[in-house]
Short mmCIF file of N, CA and C in Angstrom, two decimals:
data_model
loop_
_atom_site.label_atom_id
_atom_site.label_comp_id
_atom_site.label_asym_id
_atom_site.label_seq_id
_atom_site.Cartn_x
_atom_site.Cartn_y
_atom_site.Cartn_z
N MET A 172 -6.58 -11.15 -12.91
CA MET A 172 -6.09 -10.56 -11.67
C MET A 172 -7.22 -10.65 -10.63
N THR A 173 -6.91 -11.21 -9.50
CA THR A 173 -7.84 -11.33 -8.41
C THR A 173 -7.57 -10.24 -7.39
N GLN A 174 -8.59 -9.47 -7.06
CA GLN A 174 -8.43 -8.43 -6.06
C GLN A 174 -8.91 -8.97 -4.71
N LEU A 175 -8.09 -8.76 -3.69
CA LEU A 175 -8.39 -9.23 -2.35
C LEU A 175 -8.70 -8.05 -1.45
N GLU A 176 -9.59 -8.26 -0.47
CA GLU A 176 -9.96 -7.21 0.48
C GLU A 176 -9.81 -7.76 1.89
N VAL A 177 -9.10 -7.00 2.75
CA VAL A 177 -8.79 -7.45 4.09
C VAL A 177 -8.87 -6.30 5.08
N LYS A 178 -9.39 -6.58 6.29
CA LYS A 178 -9.28 -5.65 7.40
C LYS A 178 -8.03 -6.05 8.16
N THR A 179 -7.12 -5.09 8.40
CA THR A 179 -5.86 -5.40 9.04
C THR A 179 -5.33 -4.17 9.75
N LYS A 180 -4.17 -4.29 10.35
CA LYS A 180 -3.53 -3.18 11.05
C LYS A 180 -2.20 -2.86 10.38
N VAL A 181 -1.91 -1.56 10.27
CA VAL A 181 -0.65 -1.12 9.69
C VAL A 181 0.43 -1.18 10.75
N ILE A 182 1.46 -1.96 10.52
CA ILE A 182 2.57 -2.08 11.45
C ILE A 182 3.66 -1.06 11.16
N ASN A 183 3.94 -0.85 9.88
CA ASN A 183 5.01 0.08 9.49
C ASN A 183 4.72 0.63 8.10
N VAL A 184 5.19 1.87 7.87
CA VAL A 184 5.06 2.50 6.56
C VAL A 184 6.43 3.08 6.21
N LYS A 185 6.87 2.81 4.99
CA LYS A 185 8.18 3.29 4.54
C LYS A 185 7.99 4.06 3.23
N ARG A 186 8.58 5.23 3.14
CA ARG A 186 8.55 6.00 1.90
C ARG A 186 9.65 5.46 0.99
N LEU A 187 9.29 5.11 -0.22
CA LEU A 187 10.25 4.62 -1.19
C LEU A 187 10.71 5.76 -2.09
N LYS A 188 11.67 5.48 -2.96
CA LYS A 188 12.10 6.47 -3.94
C LYS A 188 10.93 6.83 -4.86
N ASN A 189 10.92 8.06 -5.32
CA ASN A 189 9.90 8.46 -6.28
C ASN A 189 10.06 7.68 -7.57
N THR A 190 8.99 7.59 -8.33
CA THR A 190 9.06 6.92 -9.62
C THR A 190 9.85 7.77 -10.59
N LEU A 191 10.08 7.24 -11.77
CA LEU A 191 10.80 7.95 -12.82
C LEU A 191 10.11 9.30 -13.13
N TYR A 192 8.80 9.36 -12.98
CA TYR A 192 8.03 10.56 -13.27
C TYR A 192 7.87 11.47 -12.05
N GLY A 193 8.53 11.11 -10.94
CA GLY A 193 8.50 11.96 -9.76
C GLY A 193 7.36 11.74 -8.79
N ASN A 194 6.61 10.67 -8.98
CA ASN A 194 5.46 10.39 -8.10
C ASN A 194 5.90 9.57 -6.89
N PRO A 195 5.28 9.81 -5.73
CA PRO A 195 5.67 9.11 -4.51
C PRO A 195 5.23 7.64 -4.52
N ARG A 196 5.98 6.80 -3.80
CA ARG A 196 5.63 5.40 -3.60
C ARG A 196 5.83 5.07 -2.12
N PHE A 197 5.02 4.15 -1.62
CA PHE A 197 5.11 3.74 -0.23
C PHE A 197 5.11 2.21 -0.14
N GLU A 198 5.70 1.73 0.95
CA GLU A 198 5.70 0.31 1.27
C GLU A 198 5.04 0.15 2.63
N PHE A 199 3.95 -0.60 2.67
CA PHE A 199 3.22 -0.85 3.91
C PHE A 199 3.51 -2.24 4.41
N ASN A 200 3.63 -2.38 5.73
CA ASN A 200 3.72 -3.69 6.34
C ASN A 200 2.44 -3.87 7.15
N PHE A 201 1.62 -4.82 6.75
CA PHE A 201 0.33 -5.07 7.39
C PHE A 201 0.40 -6.30 8.28
N ASN A 202 -0.32 -6.28 9.36
CA ASN A 202 -0.32 -7.35 10.36
C ASN A 202 -0.63 -8.73 9.76
N ASP A 203 -1.67 -8.85 8.97
CA ASP A 203 -2.10 -10.14 8.44
C ASP A 203 -1.66 -10.44 7.00
N VAL A 204 -1.13 -9.44 6.31
CA VAL A 204 -0.83 -9.59 4.90
C VAL A 204 0.66 -9.60 4.62
N GLY A 205 1.42 -8.78 5.30
CA GLY A 205 2.85 -8.64 5.03
C GLY A 205 3.11 -7.34 4.31
N ILE A 206 4.12 -7.34 3.47
CA ILE A 206 4.55 -6.12 2.77
C ILE A 206 3.79 -5.96 1.46
N VAL A 207 3.20 -4.76 1.30
CA VAL A 207 2.46 -4.41 0.09
C VAL A 207 2.91 -3.01 -0.33
N LYS A 208 3.16 -2.83 -1.62
CA LYS A 208 3.62 -1.54 -2.14
C LYS A 208 2.52 -0.84 -2.91
N THR A 209 2.57 0.49 -2.91
CA THR A 209 1.64 1.25 -3.74
C THR A 209 2.08 1.15 -5.20
N PRO A 210 1.15 1.26 -6.13
CA PRO A 210 1.54 1.15 -7.54
C PRO A 210 2.31 2.39 -8.00
N ALA A 211 3.07 2.22 -9.05
CA ALA A 211 3.83 3.32 -9.62
C ALA A 211 2.86 4.32 -10.28
N ASN A 212 3.11 5.59 -10.04
CA ASN A 212 2.38 6.69 -10.68
C ASN A 212 0.88 6.71 -10.37
N ALA A 213 0.50 6.28 -9.18
CA ALA A 213 -0.90 6.35 -8.77
C ALA A 213 -1.17 7.69 -8.10
N GLY A 214 -2.11 8.45 -8.61
CA GLY A 214 -2.41 9.77 -8.09
C GLY A 214 -2.97 9.78 -6.68
N TRP A 215 -3.67 8.72 -6.27
CA TRP A 215 -4.29 8.68 -4.96
C TRP A 215 -3.25 8.60 -3.84
N VAL A 216 -2.03 8.28 -4.15
CA VAL A 216 -0.96 8.17 -3.14
C VAL A 216 -0.61 9.54 -2.55
N TYR A 217 -0.88 10.61 -3.29
CA TYR A 217 -0.61 11.96 -2.79
C TYR A 217 -1.47 12.31 -1.58
N GLY A 218 -2.54 11.57 -1.33
CA GLY A 218 -3.47 11.89 -0.27
C GLY A 218 -3.05 11.51 1.13
N PHE A 219 -1.88 10.93 1.30
CA PHE A 219 -1.45 10.56 2.64
C PHE A 219 0.07 10.62 2.78
N SER A 220 0.53 10.52 4.04
CA SER A 220 1.95 10.50 4.34
C SER A 220 2.28 9.23 5.10
N THR A 221 3.51 9.07 5.55
CA THR A 221 3.89 7.86 6.28
C THR A 221 3.16 7.74 7.61
N ASP A 222 2.69 8.85 8.18
CA ASP A 222 2.01 8.82 9.49
C ASP A 222 0.50 8.66 9.40
N THR A 223 -0.08 8.82 8.23
CA THR A 223 -1.54 8.80 8.10
C THR A 223 -2.18 7.53 8.63
N PHE A 224 -1.60 6.37 8.30
CA PHE A 224 -2.23 5.09 8.66
C PHE A 224 -1.43 4.28 9.67
N LEU A 225 -0.31 4.78 10.13
CA LEU A 225 0.56 4.03 11.02
C LEU A 225 -0.14 3.62 12.31
N ASN A 226 -0.08 2.34 12.67
CA ASN A 226 -0.71 1.77 13.86
C ASN A 226 -2.22 1.88 13.90
N LYS A 227 -2.84 1.98 12.75
CA LYS A 227 -4.30 2.07 12.67
C LYS A 227 -4.88 0.83 11.99
N ASN A 228 -6.13 0.53 12.32
CA ASN A 228 -6.85 -0.52 11.62
C ASN A 228 -7.37 0.04 10.34
N VAL A 229 -7.16 -0.71 9.24
CA VAL A 229 -7.53 -0.24 7.91
C VAL A 229 -8.22 -1.34 7.12
N LEU A 230 -8.91 -0.92 6.09
CA LEU A 230 -9.49 -1.83 5.11
C LEU A 230 -8.70 -1.62 3.82
N ILE A 231 -8.08 -2.69 3.33
CA ILE A 231 -7.26 -2.56 2.12
C ILE A 231 -7.78 -3.47 1.02
N GLN A 232 -7.53 -3.03 -0.20
CA GLN A 232 -7.73 -3.87 -1.37
C GLN A 232 -6.38 -3.95 -2.08
N TYR A 233 -6.00 -5.17 -2.45
CA TYR A 233 -4.72 -5.34 -3.12
C TYR A 233 -4.82 -6.51 -4.09
N HIS A 234 -3.82 -6.59 -4.95
CA HIS A 234 -3.74 -7.73 -5.87
C HIS A 234 -2.30 -8.26 -5.90
N ILE A 235 -2.15 -9.46 -6.39
CA ILE A 235 -0.83 -10.09 -6.50
C ILE A 235 -0.52 -10.25 -7.98
N THR A 236 0.63 -9.74 -8.39
CA THR A 236 1.02 -9.80 -9.79
C THR A 236 1.48 -11.23 -10.15
N PRO A 237 1.60 -11.53 -11.43
CA PRO A 237 2.11 -12.86 -11.82
C PRO A 237 3.52 -13.14 -11.28
N THR A 238 4.27 -12.09 -11.00
CA THR A 238 5.63 -12.28 -10.44
C THR A 238 5.61 -12.23 -8.92
N LYS A 239 4.42 -12.38 -8.33
CA LYS A 239 4.23 -12.47 -6.87
C LYS A 239 4.53 -11.20 -6.08
N ARG A 240 4.36 -10.05 -6.70
CA ARG A 240 4.46 -8.78 -5.97
C ARG A 240 3.07 -8.38 -5.49
N TYR A 241 3.00 -7.88 -4.26
CA TYR A 241 1.74 -7.44 -3.68
C TYR A 241 1.59 -5.94 -3.92
N ILE A 242 0.51 -5.54 -4.63
CA ILE A 242 0.30 -4.15 -5.01
C ILE A 242 -0.99 -3.66 -4.35
N LEU A 243 -0.89 -2.53 -3.64
CA LEU A 243 -2.02 -1.93 -2.94
C LEU A 243 -2.89 -1.16 -3.92
N ASP A 244 -4.19 -1.46 -3.94
CA ASP A 244 -5.12 -0.76 -4.81
C ASP A 244 -5.89 0.34 -4.09
N SER A 245 -6.17 0.12 -2.79
CA SER A 245 -6.83 1.18 -2.00
C SER A 245 -6.60 0.88 -0.52
N ILE A 246 -6.71 1.96 0.27
CA ILE A 246 -6.58 1.85 1.71
C ILE A 246 -7.45 2.92 2.37
N LYS A 247 -8.17 2.54 3.41
CA LYS A 247 -8.96 3.50 4.17
C LYS A 247 -9.08 3.00 5.61
N THR A 248 -9.28 3.94 6.53
CA THR A 248 -9.39 3.55 7.95
C THR A 248 -10.65 2.75 8.15
N ALA A 249 -10.56 1.74 9.01
CA ALA A 249 -11.70 0.84 9.22
C ALA A 249 -12.48 1.26 10.47
#
């Protein structure tokens, strides 16, 4: 698994259905990357809401699964 790191801008954030265990999930649309989703059952996702990063420049780390899904590993304001 190759982890990528990019400085980009958040265009849109969408709250997805909770996981089977009740944990929140989000879908981010980034200016240079496209759509990236938070991983299932990640505890760090509780630290923000849909408005936390909207229209802000951020530094993200993400990876691409073998089935070509983009999964967000971390996000912070740049």
